[in-house]
Short mmCIF file of C-alpha atoms and ligand atoms in Angstrom, two decimals:
data_model
loop_
_atom_site.label_atom_id
_atom_site.label_comp_id
_atom_site.label_asym_id
_atom_site.label_seq_id
_atom_site.Cartn_x
_atom_site.Cartn_y
_atom_site.Cartn_z
CA MET A 1 77.25 167.93 130.05
CA GLN A 2 74.90 168.97 132.83
CA LEU A 3 71.52 167.72 133.99
CA ILE A 4 68.60 169.94 134.87
CA ARG A 5 65.06 169.19 135.95
CA TYR A 6 62.47 171.23 134.14
CA ARG A 7 58.79 171.51 133.49
CA LEU A 8 57.92 170.23 130.01
CA SER A 9 54.20 170.86 130.47
CA PRO A 10 51.97 171.86 133.40
CA THR A 11 51.83 168.20 134.44
CA GLN A 12 55.17 166.73 133.31
CA THR A 13 58.71 167.30 134.55
CA VAL A 14 61.69 165.75 132.76
CA VAL A 15 65.47 165.51 133.06
CA GLY A 16 67.11 167.82 130.54
CA ILE A 17 70.65 167.47 129.25
CA THR A 18 72.58 170.64 128.52
CA GLU A 19 75.91 171.30 126.82
CA ASP A 20 77.48 174.72 127.39
CA GLY A 21 74.18 175.94 128.85
CA LYS A 22 72.09 174.86 125.85
CA LEU A 23 69.51 172.11 126.02
CA VAL A 24 70.47 169.18 123.75
CA GLY A 25 67.79 166.70 124.78
CA TYR A 26 65.73 165.29 127.59
CA ILE A 27 64.77 162.02 129.22
CA PRO A 28 61.12 161.56 130.21
CA ALA A 29 62.18 160.26 133.60
CA SER A 30 62.52 161.41 137.17
CA PHE A 31 65.85 162.08 138.87
CA HIS A 32 65.15 159.53 141.58
CA ALA A 33 64.66 156.82 138.92
CA LEU A 34 68.03 157.71 137.34
CA LEU A 35 69.62 157.45 140.80
CA GLY A 36 68.52 153.80 140.82
CA LEU A 37 71.10 153.13 138.07
CA HIS A 38 74.77 152.26 138.55
CA THR A 39 77.21 154.94 137.35
CA ASP A 40 78.11 153.13 134.11
CA GLU A 41 74.43 152.48 133.27
CA LEU A 42 73.59 156.13 133.98
CA ARG A 43 76.41 157.33 131.77
CA ILE A 44 75.24 155.17 128.85
CA ARG A 45 71.65 156.33 129.35
CA LEU A 46 72.67 159.99 129.26
CA GLU A 47 75.01 159.63 126.30
CA GLN A 48 72.21 158.07 124.22
CA VAL A 49 70.23 161.30 124.43
CA THR A 50 71.07 163.38 121.40
CA GLN A 51 67.77 164.78 120.13
CA ALA A 52 67.46 168.54 120.43
CA GLN A 53 64.27 169.66 122.15
CA GLU A 54 64.93 173.38 122.43
CA ALA A 55 61.46 174.43 121.36
CA ALA A 56 59.97 172.93 124.50
CA PHE A 57 62.34 174.62 126.90
CA SER A 58 62.67 177.85 128.82
CA PHE A 59 65.15 178.42 131.64
CA SER A 60 62.32 179.90 133.72
CA ASP A 61 60.94 176.35 133.90
CA VAL A 62 64.03 174.93 135.64
CA LEU A 63 63.27 173.25 138.98
CA ALA A 64 65.41 172.08 141.87
CA PRO A 65 67.30 168.96 140.70
CA ILE A 66 65.62 166.59 143.13
CA ASP A 67 62.32 164.72 143.20
CA GLY A 68 60.48 161.72 144.58
CA GLU A 69 62.05 159.96 147.54
CA THR A 70 65.55 161.40 147.22
CA GLU A 71 66.62 162.81 150.59
CA VAL A 72 68.97 165.70 151.33
CA TRP A 73 71.51 165.15 154.11
CA ALA A 74 74.34 167.36 155.28
CA ALA A 75 77.74 167.00 156.89
CA GLY A 76 78.94 169.50 159.48
CA VAL A 77 82.21 170.89 160.83
CA THR A 78 84.16 169.49 157.88
CA TYR A 79 86.21 172.68 157.42
CA LYS A 80 88.31 174.41 160.08
CA ARG A 81 86.48 177.68 159.37
CA SER A 82 83.15 176.08 160.34
CA MET A 83 84.63 174.65 163.54
CA ASP A 84 86.13 178.03 164.55
CA ALA A 85 82.90 179.95 163.83
CA ARG A 86 80.80 177.49 165.83
CA ARG A 87 83.21 177.49 168.76
CA GLU A 88 82.78 181.29 168.89
CA GLU A 89 78.97 181.20 168.87
CA SER A 90 78.42 178.25 171.21
CA GLU A 91 78.17 177.90 174.97
CA THR A 92 79.54 174.35 174.48
CA PRO A 93 82.47 174.97 172.09
CA ASP A 94 84.30 171.70 172.73
CA ILE A 95 81.78 169.54 170.91
CA TYR A 96 82.79 171.21 167.64
CA SER A 97 86.53 170.55 168.06
CA LYS A 98 85.79 166.98 169.07
CA VAL A 99 83.64 166.22 166.04
CA TYR A 100 86.14 167.94 163.71
CA ALA A 101 88.88 165.60 164.93
CA ALA A 102 86.77 162.43 165.37
CA ALA A 103 86.73 159.51 162.95
CA ARG A 104 82.92 159.65 162.70
CA PRO A 105 81.68 162.79 160.89
CA GLU A 106 78.66 164.83 161.87
CA LEU A 107 75.80 163.96 159.49
CA PHE A 108 72.26 165.25 159.76
CA PHE A 109 69.02 165.04 157.81
CA LYS A 110 68.23 168.27 155.96
CA ALA A 111 65.23 168.00 153.63
CA VAL A 112 62.86 165.94 151.53
CA ALA A 113 62.51 166.89 147.87
CA ARG A 114 59.36 168.97 148.25
CA ARG A 115 61.14 171.29 150.70
CA VAL A 116 64.02 172.19 148.39
CA SER A 117 64.19 175.57 146.65
CA GLY A 118 65.63 175.73 143.15
CA GLN A 119 67.07 178.56 141.10
CA ASP A 120 65.54 181.97 141.94
CA GLN A 121 63.10 180.44 144.42
CA PRO A 122 63.14 181.97 147.90
CA ILE A 123 65.08 180.71 150.87
CA ALA A 124 64.03 181.75 154.37
CA VAL A 125 65.36 182.83 157.73
CA ARG A 126 63.24 181.77 160.69
CA ALA A 127 61.01 184.49 162.18
CA ASP A 128 62.06 183.35 165.70
CA SER A 129 65.80 183.57 165.00
CA THR A 130 68.07 186.60 165.46
CA TRP A 131 71.23 185.45 163.67
CA ASP A 132 71.02 183.68 160.32
CA VAL A 133 73.49 182.66 157.63
CA PRO A 134 73.61 180.98 154.25
CA GLU A 135 75.97 177.97 154.13
CA PRO A 136 77.37 177.45 150.62
CA GLU A 137 78.34 173.81 150.17
CA LEU A 138 79.43 171.37 147.49
CA ALA A 139 76.55 168.87 147.27
CA LEU A 140 77.21 165.27 146.22
CA VAL A 141 74.60 163.46 144.15
CA ILE A 142 74.74 159.81 145.19
CA ASN A 143 72.98 156.86 143.60
CA ALA A 144 71.24 153.97 145.37
CA TYR A 145 74.56 152.07 145.47
CA GLY A 146 76.49 154.75 147.31
CA GLU A 147 78.39 155.94 144.20
CA ILE A 148 78.95 159.67 143.71
CA VAL A 149 77.41 160.27 140.27
CA GLY A 150 77.33 164.05 140.26
CA TYR A 151 77.81 167.39 141.97
CA THR A 152 75.56 170.39 142.46
CA VAL A 153 75.52 173.59 144.52
CA GLY A 154 73.85 173.51 147.94
CA ASN A 155 72.78 176.12 150.48
CA ASP A 156 72.33 174.79 154.04
CA VAL A 157 70.61 177.94 155.38
CA SER A 158 70.95 177.94 159.17
CA SER A 159 70.04 179.78 162.35
CA ARG A 160 73.21 180.48 164.32
CA SER A 161 71.33 181.93 167.30
CA ILE A 162 69.26 178.78 167.79
CA GLU A 163 72.19 176.37 167.29
CA GLY A 164 74.41 178.55 169.49
CA GLU A 165 71.89 178.56 172.34
CA ASN A 166 71.98 174.77 172.66
CA PRO A 167 73.40 172.16 170.24
CA LEU A 168 70.36 169.97 170.88
CA TYR A 169 68.39 172.61 168.99
CA LEU A 170 70.32 171.73 165.81
CA PRO A 171 67.28 170.23 163.99
CA GLN A 172 65.36 173.49 164.54
CA ALA A 173 68.37 175.55 163.41
CA LYS A 174 68.71 173.45 160.26
CA VAL A 175 65.32 172.09 159.19
CA TYR A 176 62.44 174.50 158.61
CA ALA A 177 60.50 175.94 155.64
CA GLY A 178 62.94 177.52 153.20
CA SER A 179 66.18 176.20 154.75
CA CYS A 180 67.51 174.28 151.76
CA ALA A 181 68.34 175.24 148.18
CA LEU A 182 69.99 173.14 145.47
CA GLY A 183 70.90 173.53 141.82
CA PRO A 184 70.46 174.78 139.27
CA ALA A 185 72.18 171.85 137.51
CA ILE A 186 74.02 168.62 138.24
CA THR A 187 77.44 168.07 136.68
CA PRO A 188 78.15 164.33 136.22
CA ALA A 189 80.99 163.07 138.40
CA TRP A 190 82.93 161.83 135.36
CA GLU A 191 83.19 165.42 134.08
CA ILE A 192 85.02 166.66 137.21
CA ALA A 193 88.60 165.35 137.24
CA ASP A 194 89.38 166.55 140.79
CA PRO A 195 86.56 167.83 143.02
CA TYR A 196 89.11 168.98 145.64
CA SER A 197 90.43 171.56 143.16
CA LEU A 198 87.06 173.30 142.83
CA THR A 199 86.73 176.90 144.01
CA MET A 200 83.53 178.05 145.67
CA TYR A 201 82.38 181.70 145.83
CA MET A 202 79.54 183.37 147.69
CA THR A 203 78.13 186.86 147.20
CA ILE A 204 75.35 188.34 149.31
CA GLU A 205 73.61 191.31 147.74
CA ARG A 206 71.68 193.88 149.75
CA ASN A 207 69.87 196.89 148.28
CA GLY A 208 71.31 196.08 144.86
CA GLU A 209 74.94 196.13 146.06
CA THR A 210 77.47 193.51 147.10
CA TYR A 211 77.24 193.36 150.91
CA TRP A 212 79.47 190.33 151.55
CA THR A 213 81.71 188.26 149.32
CA GLY A 214 84.17 185.44 149.88
CA GLN A 215 85.74 182.39 148.32
CA THR A 216 87.29 179.10 149.35
CA SER A 217 88.53 175.82 147.92
CA VAL A 218 87.07 172.34 148.37
CA GLY A 219 90.75 171.42 148.90
CA ASN A 220 90.37 172.77 152.46
CA LEU A 221 87.90 170.01 153.29
CA HIS A 222 89.15 168.06 156.30
CA ARG A 223 87.63 164.74 155.10
CA ARG A 224 87.40 162.70 151.91
CA LEU A 225 84.08 162.85 150.05
CA GLU A 226 83.88 159.02 149.89
CA GLU A 227 84.33 158.87 153.67
CA LEU A 228 81.22 161.04 154.18
CA VAL A 229 79.22 158.86 151.79
CA GLU A 230 80.44 155.67 153.47
CA TYR A 231 79.15 156.85 156.87
CA LEU A 232 75.82 157.97 155.38
CA TYR A 233 75.19 154.60 153.69
CA ARG A 234 76.78 152.44 156.39
CA GLU A 235 73.54 151.54 158.18
CA ASP A 236 70.88 152.98 155.87
CA ASP A 237 69.40 152.47 152.40
CA PHE A 238 68.59 155.17 149.87
CA PRO A 239 66.62 153.52 147.03
CA GLY A 240 65.99 156.96 145.47
CA GLY A 241 69.57 158.10 146.08
CA ALA A 242 70.66 160.97 148.29
CA ILE A 243 72.13 164.43 148.05
CA LEU A 244 74.79 165.15 150.64
CA CYS A 245 75.87 168.73 151.36
CA THR A 246 79.49 168.50 152.45
CA GLY A 247 79.81 171.38 154.91
CA THR A 248 80.58 175.06 154.75
CA ALA A 249 83.83 176.99 154.80
CA LEU A 250 82.37 180.43 154.05
CA VAL A 251 80.99 181.95 157.23
CA PRO A 252 80.43 185.73 157.38
CA ASP A 253 81.77 187.22 160.61
CA HIS A 254 79.45 188.35 163.39
CA PRO A 255 77.38 190.60 163.40
CA PHE A 256 76.40 189.71 159.82
CA THR A 257 72.92 188.23 159.58
CA LEU A 258 70.81 187.46 156.52
CA GLN A 259 67.84 189.77 155.96
CA SER A 260 64.64 189.63 153.97
CA GLY A 261 65.37 191.17 150.55
CA ASP A 262 68.96 189.88 150.37
CA THR A 263 70.01 187.71 147.43
CA VAL A 264 72.51 184.88 147.95
CA LYS A 265 74.62 183.75 144.99
CA ILE A 266 76.83 180.69 145.32
CA THR A 267 79.12 179.68 142.47
CA ILE A 268 81.21 176.54 142.21
CA ASP A 269 83.58 176.22 139.24
CA GLN A 270 82.36 173.77 136.58
CA ILE A 271 79.05 173.33 138.42
CA GLY A 272 77.25 176.66 138.25
CA THR A 273 75.66 179.51 140.16
CA LEU A 274 72.74 179.04 142.55
CA ARG A 275 70.82 182.27 143.21
CA ASN A 276 68.06 182.70 145.80
CA PRO A 277 66.24 185.70 147.28
CA VAL A 278 65.75 185.71 151.06
CA VAL A 279 62.42 186.05 152.88
CA ARG A 280 61.72 186.08 156.61
CA GLY A 281 59.34 183.59 158.19
CA LYS A 282 57.19 180.76 156.88
CA ALA A 283 54.23 182.97 155.94
CA ALA A 284 56.38 184.97 153.50
CA TYR A 285 58.04 181.79 152.24
CA LYS A 286 54.70 180.07 151.59
CA THR A 287 53.30 183.10 149.79
CA ASP A 288 56.33 183.21 147.52
CA ARG A 289 56.11 179.48 146.73
CA SER A 290 52.34 179.20 146.48
CA ASN A 291 52.55 178.70 142.71
CA ASP A 292 55.24 176.03 142.97
CA ALA A 293 53.06 173.13 144.01
CA VAL A 294 54.10 170.89 141.11
CA LYS A 295 57.73 171.97 141.12
CA ASN A 296 59.10 169.29 143.37
CA GLY A 297 56.32 166.79 142.90
O1 DO4 B 301 77.37 171.48 163.67
C1 DO4 B 301 76.54 172.03 163.07
C2 DO4 B 301 76.36 172.08 161.60
C3 DO4 B 301 77.60 172.40 160.86
C4 DO4 B 301 77.37 172.67 159.42
O2 DO4 B 301 76.27 172.69 158.90
C5 DO4 B 301 78.53 172.95 158.56
O3 DO4 B 301 79.67 172.90 159.02
O4 DO4 B 301 78.32 173.21 157.37
MG1 MG B 302 76.28 173.34 156.77
#
């Protein structure tokens, strides 16, 4: 079973339930309302949905699986590969080794729902940045009670030149128009026996050809998923739930930089493939998303 968010009519979005990629029913609800349920209540609610609604559905209507007040957060330097890459780019390399080894993880705010790109929607590199990368990450879907209820694919698109210049510029390197993509579907947590055994792949296509490809395992994560959630919820409330990107382990070597026209594909076993074209700058991003106004509403 997987959950998608899709447009049922020009004014209504619903939560669809798929089996083997086929829609088997939908709930006329928002994702953030479902994230107000405990895991066992959510499971019962989803398993009650059996009515086929295929006539009302087209995969071109699939939206990013986030709405309302649900926030996207991200963890950083959770894989050795991320620490090593950031030590190379930074004028203050020690902060990365220290946070990798510290008890407290690095957590940062990434996006509100309206800022998130879904399947085939553009992601952006900043026009004032010279070195940009996608960051493929396992994203946890967490309910209001701090329980991991699902998993999706996340892309924490980042400016390495801006972060590398000064770590205090991190919010500008991480949070800007087109910097976050999620989806296309959420796999319920009870369907994934061992998230640490998942393999993650990224392919970057340029001019119709594979320009960069790599893979890693969530098993290389230096922290436990529950530990990241515990820190996020320790002194904050998330009544509409939260999505937490868990850090990247796939970092293309310098001098690779994302370009307008590239396509980024991130696949995680049992979760799916998130595919996004790249544009440069907020003007291009806004033009591409000008028809999306209701998508994340
Ligand atoms: O320390 C900066 C951010 C790190 C990050 O986003 C990652 O490791 O994925
Ligand atoms: Mg990241």
